[in-house]
XYZ file of C-alpha atoms in Angstrom:
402
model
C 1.871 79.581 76.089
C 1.657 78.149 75.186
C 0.467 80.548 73.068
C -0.114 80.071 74.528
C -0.586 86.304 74.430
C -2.677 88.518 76.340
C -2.270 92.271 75.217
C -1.116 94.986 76.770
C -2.603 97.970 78.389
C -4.483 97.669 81.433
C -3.010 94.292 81.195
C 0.489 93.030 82.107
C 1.790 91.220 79.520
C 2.441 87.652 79.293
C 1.771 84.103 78.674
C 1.327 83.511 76.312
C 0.528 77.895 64.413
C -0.733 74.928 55.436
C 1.405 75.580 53.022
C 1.491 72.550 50.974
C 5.930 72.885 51.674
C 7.249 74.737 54.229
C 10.358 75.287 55.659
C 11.545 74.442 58.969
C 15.075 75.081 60.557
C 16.618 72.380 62.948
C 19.003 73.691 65.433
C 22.617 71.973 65.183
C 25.375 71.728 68.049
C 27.572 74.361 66.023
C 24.273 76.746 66.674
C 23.592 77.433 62.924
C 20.503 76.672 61.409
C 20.221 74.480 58.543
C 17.214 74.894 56.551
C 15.205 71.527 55.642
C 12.235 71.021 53.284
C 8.999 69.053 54.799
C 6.454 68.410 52.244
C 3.635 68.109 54.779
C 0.708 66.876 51.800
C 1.890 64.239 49.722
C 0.677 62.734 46.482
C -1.601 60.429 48.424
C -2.693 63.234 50.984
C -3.720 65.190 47.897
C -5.473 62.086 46.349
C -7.487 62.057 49.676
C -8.404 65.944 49.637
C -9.636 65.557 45.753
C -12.375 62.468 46.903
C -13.331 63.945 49.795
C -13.679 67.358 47.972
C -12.113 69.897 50.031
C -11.672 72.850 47.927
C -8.288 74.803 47.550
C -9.997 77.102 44.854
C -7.933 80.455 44.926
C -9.358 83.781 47.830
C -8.811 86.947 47.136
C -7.705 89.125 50.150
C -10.370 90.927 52.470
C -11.361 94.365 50.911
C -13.923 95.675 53.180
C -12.770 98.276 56.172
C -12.974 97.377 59.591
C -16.491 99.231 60.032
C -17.797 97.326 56.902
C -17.365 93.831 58.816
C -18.296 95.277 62.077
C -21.970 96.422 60.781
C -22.015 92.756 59.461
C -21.207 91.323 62.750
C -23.848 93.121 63.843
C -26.187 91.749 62.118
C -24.725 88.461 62.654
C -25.510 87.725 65.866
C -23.388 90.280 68.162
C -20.715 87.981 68.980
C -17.903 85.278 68.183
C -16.092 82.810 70.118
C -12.668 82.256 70.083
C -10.942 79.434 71.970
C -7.787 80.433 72.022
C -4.391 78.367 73.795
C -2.872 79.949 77.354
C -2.879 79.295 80.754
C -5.059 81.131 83.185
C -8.782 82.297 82.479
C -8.084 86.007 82.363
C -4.899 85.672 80.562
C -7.102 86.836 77.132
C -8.796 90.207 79.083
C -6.847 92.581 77.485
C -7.579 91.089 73.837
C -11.172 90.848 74.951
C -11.298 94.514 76.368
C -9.669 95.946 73.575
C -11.740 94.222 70.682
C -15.008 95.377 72.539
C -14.307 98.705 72.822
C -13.338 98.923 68.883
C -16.637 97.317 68.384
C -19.655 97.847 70.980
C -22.497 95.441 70.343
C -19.780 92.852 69.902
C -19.272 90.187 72.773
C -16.191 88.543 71.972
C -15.951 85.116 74.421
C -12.408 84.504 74.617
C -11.802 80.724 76.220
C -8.393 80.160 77.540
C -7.192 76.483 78.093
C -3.713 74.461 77.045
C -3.466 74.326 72.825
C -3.046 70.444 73.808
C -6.851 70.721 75.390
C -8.004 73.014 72.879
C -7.246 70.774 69.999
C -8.720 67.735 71.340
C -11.313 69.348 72.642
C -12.329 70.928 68.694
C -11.360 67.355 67.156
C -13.902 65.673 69.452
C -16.771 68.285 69.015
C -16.040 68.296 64.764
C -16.820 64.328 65.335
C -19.873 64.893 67.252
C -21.141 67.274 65.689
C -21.316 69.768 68.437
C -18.680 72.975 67.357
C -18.858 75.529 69.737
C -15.902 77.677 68.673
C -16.072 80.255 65.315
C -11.646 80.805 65.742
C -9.277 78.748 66.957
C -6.071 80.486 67.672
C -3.287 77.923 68.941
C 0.314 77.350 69.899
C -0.383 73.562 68.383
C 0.413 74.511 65.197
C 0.959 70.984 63.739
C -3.061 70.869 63.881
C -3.305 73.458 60.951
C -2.201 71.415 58.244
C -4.110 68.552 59.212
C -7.370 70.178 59.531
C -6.789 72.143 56.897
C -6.383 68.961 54.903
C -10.006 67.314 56.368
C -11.238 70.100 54.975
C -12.703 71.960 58.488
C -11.095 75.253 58.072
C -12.195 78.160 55.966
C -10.219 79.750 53.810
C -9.878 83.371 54.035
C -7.246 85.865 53.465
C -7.930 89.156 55.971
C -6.989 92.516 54.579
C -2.825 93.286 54.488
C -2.722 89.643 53.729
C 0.293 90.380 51.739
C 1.600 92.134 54.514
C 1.672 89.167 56.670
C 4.986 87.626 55.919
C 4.043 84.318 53.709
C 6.169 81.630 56.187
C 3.393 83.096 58.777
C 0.470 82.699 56.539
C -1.037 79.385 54.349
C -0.941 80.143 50.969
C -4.693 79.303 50.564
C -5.599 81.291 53.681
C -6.733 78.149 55.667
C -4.906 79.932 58.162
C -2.609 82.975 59.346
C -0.299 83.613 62.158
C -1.236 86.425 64.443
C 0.932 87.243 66.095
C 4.986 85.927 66.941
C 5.487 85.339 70.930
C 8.562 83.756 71.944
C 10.005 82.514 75.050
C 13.293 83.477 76.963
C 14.797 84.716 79.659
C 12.812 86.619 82.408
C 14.355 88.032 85.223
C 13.723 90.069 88.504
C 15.864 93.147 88.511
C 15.375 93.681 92.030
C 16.933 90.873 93.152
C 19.528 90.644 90.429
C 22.120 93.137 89.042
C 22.669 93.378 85.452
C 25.659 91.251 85.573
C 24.165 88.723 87.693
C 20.945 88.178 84.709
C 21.598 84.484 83.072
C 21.477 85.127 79.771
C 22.712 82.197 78.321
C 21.560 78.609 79.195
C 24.501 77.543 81.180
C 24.225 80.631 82.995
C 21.365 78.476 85.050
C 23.604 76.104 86.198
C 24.963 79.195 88.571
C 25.355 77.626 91.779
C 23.835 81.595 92.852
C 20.499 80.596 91.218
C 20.336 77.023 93.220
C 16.644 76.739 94.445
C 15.493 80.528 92.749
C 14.865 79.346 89.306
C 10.882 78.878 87.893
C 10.292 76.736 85.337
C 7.329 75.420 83.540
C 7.027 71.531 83.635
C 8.826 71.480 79.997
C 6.833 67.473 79.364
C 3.525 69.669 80.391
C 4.037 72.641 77.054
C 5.762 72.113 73.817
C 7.401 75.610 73.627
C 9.074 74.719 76.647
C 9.875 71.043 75.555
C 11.762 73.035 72.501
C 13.842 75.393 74.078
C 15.525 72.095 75.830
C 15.582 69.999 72.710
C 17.854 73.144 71.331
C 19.660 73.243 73.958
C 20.405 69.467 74.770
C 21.378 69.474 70.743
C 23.687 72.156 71.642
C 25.672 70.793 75.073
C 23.973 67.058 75.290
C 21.908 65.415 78.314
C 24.514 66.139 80.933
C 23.276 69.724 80.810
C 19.695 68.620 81.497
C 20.788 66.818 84.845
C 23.164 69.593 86.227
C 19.834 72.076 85.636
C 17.693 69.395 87.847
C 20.230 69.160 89.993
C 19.345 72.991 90.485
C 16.252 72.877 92.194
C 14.267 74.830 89.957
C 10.764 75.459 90.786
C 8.240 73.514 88.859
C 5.117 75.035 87.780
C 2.506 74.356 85.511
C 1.602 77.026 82.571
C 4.144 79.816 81.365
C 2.350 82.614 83.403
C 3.328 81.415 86.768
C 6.931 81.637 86.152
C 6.494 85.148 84.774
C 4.226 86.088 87.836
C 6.582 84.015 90.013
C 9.757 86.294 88.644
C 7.673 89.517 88.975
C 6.944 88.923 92.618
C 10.264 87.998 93.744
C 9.150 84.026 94.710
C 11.781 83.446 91.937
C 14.420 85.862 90.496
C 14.456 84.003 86.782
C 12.982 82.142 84.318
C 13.341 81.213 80.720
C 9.777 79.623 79.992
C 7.572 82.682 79.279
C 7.597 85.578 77.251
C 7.284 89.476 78.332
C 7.227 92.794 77.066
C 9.536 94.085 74.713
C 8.893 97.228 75.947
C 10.112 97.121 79.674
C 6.904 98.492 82.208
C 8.686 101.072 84.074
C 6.973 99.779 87.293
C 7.596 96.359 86.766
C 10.585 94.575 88.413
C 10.877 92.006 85.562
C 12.363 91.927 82.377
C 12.331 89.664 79.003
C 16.390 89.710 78.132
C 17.713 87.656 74.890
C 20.391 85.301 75.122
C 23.427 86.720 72.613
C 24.581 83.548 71.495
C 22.109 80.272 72.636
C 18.940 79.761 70.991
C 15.171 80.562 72.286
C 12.236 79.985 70.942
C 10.169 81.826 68.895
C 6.885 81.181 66.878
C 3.729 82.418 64.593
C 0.737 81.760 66.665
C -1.642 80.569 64.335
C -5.308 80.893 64.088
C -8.034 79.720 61.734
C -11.769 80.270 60.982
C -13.497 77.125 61.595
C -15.529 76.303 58.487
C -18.827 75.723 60.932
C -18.439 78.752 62.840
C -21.854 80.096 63.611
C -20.697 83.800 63.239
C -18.481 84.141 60.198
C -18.731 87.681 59.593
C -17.903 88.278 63.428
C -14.724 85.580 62.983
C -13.497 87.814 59.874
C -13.679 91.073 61.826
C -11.828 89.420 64.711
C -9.300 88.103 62.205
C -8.561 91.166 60.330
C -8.428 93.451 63.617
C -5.982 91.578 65.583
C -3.911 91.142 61.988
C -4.447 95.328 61.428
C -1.609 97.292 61.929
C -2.721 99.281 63.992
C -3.443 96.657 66.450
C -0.237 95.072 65.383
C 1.951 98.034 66.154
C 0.097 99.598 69.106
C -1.557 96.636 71.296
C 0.955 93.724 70.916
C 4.060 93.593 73.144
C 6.379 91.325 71.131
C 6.990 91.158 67.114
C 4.504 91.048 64.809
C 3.755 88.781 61.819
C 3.650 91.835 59.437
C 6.527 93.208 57.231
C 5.541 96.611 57.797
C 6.106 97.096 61.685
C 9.105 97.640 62.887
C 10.088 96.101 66.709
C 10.799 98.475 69.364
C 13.916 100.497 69.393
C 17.244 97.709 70.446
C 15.472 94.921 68.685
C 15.540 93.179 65.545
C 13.003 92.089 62.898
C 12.474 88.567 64.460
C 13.670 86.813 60.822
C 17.341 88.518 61.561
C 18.250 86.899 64.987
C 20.829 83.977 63.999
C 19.868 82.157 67.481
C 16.253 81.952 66.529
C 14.180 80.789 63.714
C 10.289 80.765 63.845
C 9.866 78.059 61.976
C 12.050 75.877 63.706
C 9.468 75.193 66.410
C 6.497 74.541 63.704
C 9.196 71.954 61.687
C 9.550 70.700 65.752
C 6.125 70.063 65.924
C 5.196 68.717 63.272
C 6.915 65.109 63.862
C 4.725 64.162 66.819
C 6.729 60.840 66.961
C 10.301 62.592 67.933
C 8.140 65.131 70.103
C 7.048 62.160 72.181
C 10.135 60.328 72.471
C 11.737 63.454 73.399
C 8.869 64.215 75.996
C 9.568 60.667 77.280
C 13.718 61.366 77.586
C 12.677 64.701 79.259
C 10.106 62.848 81.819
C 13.125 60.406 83.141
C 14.767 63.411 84.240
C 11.730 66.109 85.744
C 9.634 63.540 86.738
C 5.746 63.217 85.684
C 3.796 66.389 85.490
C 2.065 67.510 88.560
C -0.394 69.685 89.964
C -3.403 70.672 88.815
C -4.208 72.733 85.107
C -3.706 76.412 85.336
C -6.620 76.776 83.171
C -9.201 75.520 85.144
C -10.796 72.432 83.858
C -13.421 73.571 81.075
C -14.513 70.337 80.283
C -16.511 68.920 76.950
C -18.035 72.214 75.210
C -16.625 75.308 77.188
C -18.824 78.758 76.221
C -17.676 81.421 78.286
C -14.602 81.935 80.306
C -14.571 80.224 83.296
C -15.012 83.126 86.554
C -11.871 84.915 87.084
């Protein structure tokens, strides 16, 4: 989702991240996790970041209120733009609604396109000189580290930093996560009983579920791409060709197969997210596997050290990292220690089939992503159809009409 989240609310949920070491979990056949140090900056890398002079001198945490940095937004300029990684145009409205009516005066321009656009997109503007966005809040999270390390990010810590748990966070506060999405199974409870709902992944090789399955291209979105690379670790290519072999539906984006499920075009999914929090009207629900793994991450966002409205990119930051927002807006887990999931779930850090920084370790290897991508190609073909997103081209600075 992707991602790339929308909020809830008026909204139905769905769609949809450096520390100098972090830790990232790889997903072995036995399913355990065993935990593997990546020391992303090297000597050299460090050598690099003292001549270009990027400065890693020590932030203090936020300390003004909410209404403190909203009078300064204010004065700012009355706005901020935040490109932010998903798959439709309107998939942001309920963030957007939500921040605005916490803060009149502010217009918050939320831009929705594919991380993979979004980061291309912000590398090729920082070259030209041309930066239209003042937060960039991706499900790319291998870009934080890097432009952390050219020196393009700003480093602030919003308030409850030390709330935010500190694998979600960069310990110089280049950036933060902001929320944790995470992607499994989605099904239609109208069309399937409780016993029928595949849980598990070889529960999709049903013969039942031939030709009713929706799945995002998984060479189109890296979340997707890593729920197979766990589960070809786990059972090996053969499972990859019985689950063609299914007829799933191909779709580009993780909102279609959530809207897909919803409407009854297809009765499951495992490539989106949903509510933890079931919608009493809705005849879809998000259902964990017991034993295989999903996927789960920190979506990460950053100041961009160029933004043209700071003060309005700090008020953004530190509202959608607030508790209150946290506990009361967002439908999946949060990145802070001090809100508790929804009654029948667990803090996110205790599931043993999941492990948020597995997918970040994932994508930070760009060379095994792409040969995997490649493997994965041989068998679903080459992506097709056209961007959910629209096409925003060069310097997007509004949402495109939805």
């Amino acid at each position: 989702m992707n991602y790339a989240g929308s909020f809830t609310g008026p909204v139905t949920p769905l769609w949809q991240q450096s520390n100098q070491v972090a830790y990232g979990f790889i997903y072995l056949k036995r399913g355990l996790f065993m935990q593997e140090k990546f020391n992303y900056l090297n000597i050299s890398a460090l050598s690099l970041l003292l001549i270009a002079g990027v400065s890693h001198a020590a932030v203090s945490p936020e300390t003004r209120s909410l209404d403190e940095l909203y009078q300064r937004a204010l004065k700012e300029g009355n706005e901020v733009t935040v490109y932010a990684g998903g798959d439709t145009a309107g998939q942001q409205d309920g963030i957007k609604k939500a921040f605005e009516k916490r803060f009149p005066g502010i217009k918050l321009n939320v831009i929705v396109d594919y991380s993979k656009f979004h980061d291309a997109r912000i590398d090729n503007q920082l070259v030209s000189g041309t930066l239209v966005p003042d937060v960039v809040q991706l499900q790319t999270l291998q870009d934080y580290p890097r432009w952390k390390q050219e020196g393009v990010l700003l480093n602030y810590k919003p308030r409850g930093w030390d709330k935010i748990y500190p694998a979600f966070r960069d310990q110089d506060g280049a950036w933060t996560g902001v929320f944790v999405d995470a992607f499994s199974n989605v099904v239609n409870t109208k069309a399937l009983s409780e016993k029928e709902w595949p849980r598990e992944a070889k529960d999709y090789l049903n013969p039942s579920l031939k030709g009713k399955i929706v799945v995002t291209w998984p060479n189109d979105d890296d979340a997707v791409l890593f729920w197979f690379k766990q589960v070809v670790d786990q059972y090996g290519w053969e499972y990859v060709q019985k689950f063609v072999e299914q007829a799933p539906q191909l779709v580009r984006g993780t909102q279609a197969p959530a809207d897909d499920v919803e409407s009854g075009k297809a009765v499951a999914t495992f490539s989106t997210d949903g509510s933890l929090v079931p919608d009493e009207k809705a005849h879809s629900r998000f259902v964990l596997p017991q034993n295989d793994p999903f996927v789960s991450w920190a979506q990460r966002a950053a100041i961009m050290k160029g933004a043209k409205h700071p003060d309005a990119a700090r008020l953004y930051l530190n509202w959608l990292t607030d508790k209150e927002t946290q506990q009361n807006t967002w439908y999946m887990w949060s990145v802070r220690t001090d809100v508790t999931p929804p009654k029948g779930y667990k803090p996110i850090w205790e599931y043993k089939n999941t492990h948020p920084d597995a997918f970040a370790a994932f994508m930070q290897d760009r060379e095994a992503v792409e040969r995997f991508r490649s493997q994965m190609t041989l068998y679903f073909g080459e992506v097709k159809g056209e961007p959910s997103p629209g096409w925003l081209g060069l310097h997007p600075r509004e949402a495109l009409a939805h």
